Coordinates of C-alpha atoms in Angstrom, one line a residue:
M1 CA -128.1 176.3 239.8
K2 CA -125.0 178.3 239.0
K3 CA -122.9 175.9 241.2
I4 CA -124.2 172.9 239.3
I5 CA -123.4 174.4 235.9
I6 CA -119.9 175.5 237.1
F7 CA -119.1 172.1 238.5
S8 CA -120.4 170.4 235.3
L9 CA -118.3 172.5 233.1
L10 CA -115.3 172.0 235.3
G11 CA -115.8 168.2 235.2
I12 CA -116.2 168.1 231.4
S13 CA -113.1 170.2 230.9
L14 CA -111.0 168.0 233.2
G15 CA -112.3 165.0 231.3
F16 CA -111.2 166.4 228.0
S17 CA -107.8 167.5 229.4
Q18 CA -107.2 164.1 230.9
E19 CA -108.0 162.4 227.6
N20 CA -105.4 164.6 225.7
T21 CA -102.7 164.0 228.3
T22 CA -103.2 160.3 228.1
N23 CA -102.8 160.3 224.3
Q24 CA -99.7 162.5 224.5
T25 CA -98.2 160.2 227.2
F26 CA -98.9 157.1 225.1
T27 CA -97.2 158.6 222.0
K28 CA -94.3 160.0 224.0
K29 CA -93.8 156.7 225.8
N30 CA -93.7 154.6 222.6
F31 CA -92.0 157.0 220.2
G32 CA -90.5 160.1 221.8
D33 CA -88.3 158.3 224.3
K34 CA -87.1 155.5 222.1
K35 CA -85.0 156.9 219.2
H36 CA -82.2 154.4 218.9
E37 CA -82.1 150.8 217.5
L38 CA -79.3 148.2 217.6
K39 CA -79.8 145.1 215.4
F40 CA -77.8 142.2 214.1
G41 CA -78.2 140.0 211.0
A42 CA -79.5 136.6 212.1
L43 CA -79.2 134.7 208.7
K44 CA -75.6 135.7 208.2
M45 CA -74.7 134.8 211.7
L46 CA -76.4 131.4 211.5
G47 CA -75.1 130.7 208.0
G48 CA -71.4 131.3 208.8
T49 CA -69.1 133.4 210.8
I50 CA -70.3 136.7 209.3
F51 CA -71.4 139.4 211.7
E52 CA -73.5 142.4 210.5
G53 CA -74.5 145.0 213.1
T54 CA -76.8 147.9 212.5
Y55 CA -77.4 151.2 214.3
E56 CA -80.5 153.2 213.3
Y57 CA -81.6 156.6 214.6
I58 CA -85.3 157.5 214.4
K59 CA -85.4 161.1 213.3
S60 CA -89.2 161.3 212.8
E61 CA -92.1 158.9 212.5
D62 CA -91.4 158.5 208.8
F63 CA -87.6 159.0 208.4
T64 CA -84.6 157.2 209.9
F65 CA -80.9 157.0 209.1
G66 CA -78.1 154.8 210.3
S67 CA -75.2 152.5 209.4
S68 CA -74.4 148.8 209.1
I69 CA -71.0 147.2 209.5
L70 CA -70.2 143.7 208.3
V71 CA -67.2 141.6 209.3
N72 CA -66.5 138.2 207.8
F73 CA -64.4 136.4 210.4
D74 CA -63.7 133.4 208.2
A75 CA -62.9 135.1 204.9
N76 CA -60.8 132.2 203.6
G77 CA -63.2 129.5 204.7
N78 CA -66.5 130.6 203.0
D79 CA -67.5 131.9 199.6
Y80 CA -69.0 135.2 200.8
P81 CA -67.3 137.9 198.6
E82 CA -67.2 140.6 201.3
D83 CA -64.6 140.5 204.1
F84 CA -65.6 144.0 205.4
S85 CA -68.3 146.5 204.5
L86 CA -69.6 149.8 205.9
T87 CA -73.1 150.8 204.7
P88 CA -74.7 154.1 205.6
F89 CA -78.4 154.3 204.8
A90 CA -81.6 156.5 205.0
R91 CA -85.1 155.0 205.2
F92 CA -88.6 156.3 204.5
Y93 CA -91.5 154.5 206.2
F94 CA -95.0 154.2 204.8
Q95 CA -97.5 153.1 207.5
E96 CA -101.0 154.1 208.6
S97 CA -100.5 153.9 212.3
K98 CA -98.0 156.5 213.7
E99 CA -98.1 155.6 217.5
Y100 CA -94.7 153.8 217.4
G101 CA -93.1 155.6 214.5
A102 CA -90.6 154.1 212.1
K103 CA -92.3 150.7 211.6
G104 CA -94.0 149.0 208.8
F105 CA -93.0 149.0 205.1
F106 CA -90.0 151.1 204.1
V107 CA -87.8 152.0 201.2
E108 CA -84.1 152.5 201.8
G109 CA -81.4 154.2 199.9
F110 CA -77.8 153.2 200.8
G111 CA -74.2 153.6 199.9
K112 CA -71.7 150.8 200.6
Y113 CA -67.9 150.6 200.8
S114 CA -66.8 146.9 200.8
S115 CA -63.5 145.0 200.5
G116 CA -62.9 141.3 200.1
T117 CA -61.8 138.7 197.6
F118 CA -63.7 138.0 194.4
N119 CA -63.1 136.1 191.2
K120 CA -64.9 138.1 188.5
Y121 CA -64.2 135.6 185.8
T122 CA -65.2 132.0 186.2
D123 CA -62.1 130.4 184.8
D124 CA -59.3 129.0 187.0
V125 CA -57.9 132.4 187.9
E126 CA -57.1 132.9 191.6
P127 CA -59.6 135.3 193.4
T128 CA -58.2 138.7 193.9
K129 CA -58.6 141.3 196.6
Y130 CA -60.8 144.3 195.8
S131 CA -62.3 147.4 197.5
A132 CA -65.2 149.2 195.9
A133 CA -68.0 151.6 196.6
S134 CA -71.6 151.1 195.4
L135 CA -75.0 152.8 195.6
G136 CA -78.3 151.0 195.9
I137 CA -81.9 150.7 197.0
A138 CA -83.6 148.2 199.4
L139 CA -87.1 147.3 200.5
G140 CA -88.2 145.9 203.8
K141 CA -90.7 145.7 206.6
K142 CA -90.2 146.2 210.3
W143 CA -92.2 145.0 213.3
I144 CA -91.8 146.2 216.8
N145 CA -93.5 145.1 220.0
N146 CA -94.4 147.1 223.1
S147 CA -91.2 146.2 225.0
G148 CA -89.0 147.5 222.1
F149 CA -87.9 144.2 220.4
V150 CA -87.5 144.6 216.6
F151 CA -87.8 142.1 213.8
E152 CA -87.0 143.3 210.3
I153 CA -86.8 141.8 206.8
L154 CA -84.6 143.6 204.3
V155 CA -83.7 142.9 200.6
G156 CA -81.8 145.2 198.3
A157 CA -79.1 145.5 195.6
G158 CA -76.6 148.1 194.5
R159 CA -74.4 148.9 191.6
T160 CA -70.7 149.2 191.9
L161 CA -69.4 152.7 191.1
G162 CA -66.5 152.9 188.6
N163 CA -65.1 150.3 186.2
S164 CA -63.1 147.7 188.0
D165 CA -61.6 144.4 186.7
V166 CA -61.6 142.8 190.1
A167 CA -64.7 144.1 192.0
P168 CA -68.2 142.6 191.6
D169 CA -70.5 144.5 189.4
A170 CA -73.3 144.5 192.0
S171 CA -73.7 144.4 195.7
F172 CA -76.3 142.6 197.8
R173 CA -78.0 143.9 201.0
G174 CA -80.4 141.8 203.0
D175 CA -81.0 139.7 206.0
L176 CA -83.5 139.0 208.8
N177 CA -82.5 141.5 211.5
I178 CA -83.3 141.1 215.2
G179 CA -82.7 143.9 217.6
Y180 CA -83.9 146.3 220.3
R181 CA -85.2 149.9 220.3
F182 CA -84.2 152.0 223.3

């Protein structure tokens, strides 16, 4: 009788320990090992010769930070006001399911340094070159599949710091980003 009780307790304890190990492995596989994302802006790329690449580091399930760089390869041929911009950001995620981490609805705070050509006044004045810094906020949503492919929608705006006669008063941040988490 003692042997049956001992083997039963041993079997039950192995069953519970196996269940916990499986859950930890699943979480580590999907979140712990994959902390880096590379993305590019699909709409800007399709709409013109504008490339925006983004790197994002997953610090925790709810917090990430990273930076985006934008280069306008045809600055004279299109009306996009930025020729170059560098945008560091921090994101806070709000989701119920934590198994993948850093997915779902998010709020982003960003700073932006941009340079380009802009005509602040609508009369026949020739556009002038500017460089400016701005601070802003963005909202978005991120989806990720089991293999690590990422799709993200992002929309935000910022206010230019300082008082400039040639820089735009506001900056825009947004795109449909496609990328990969590794």
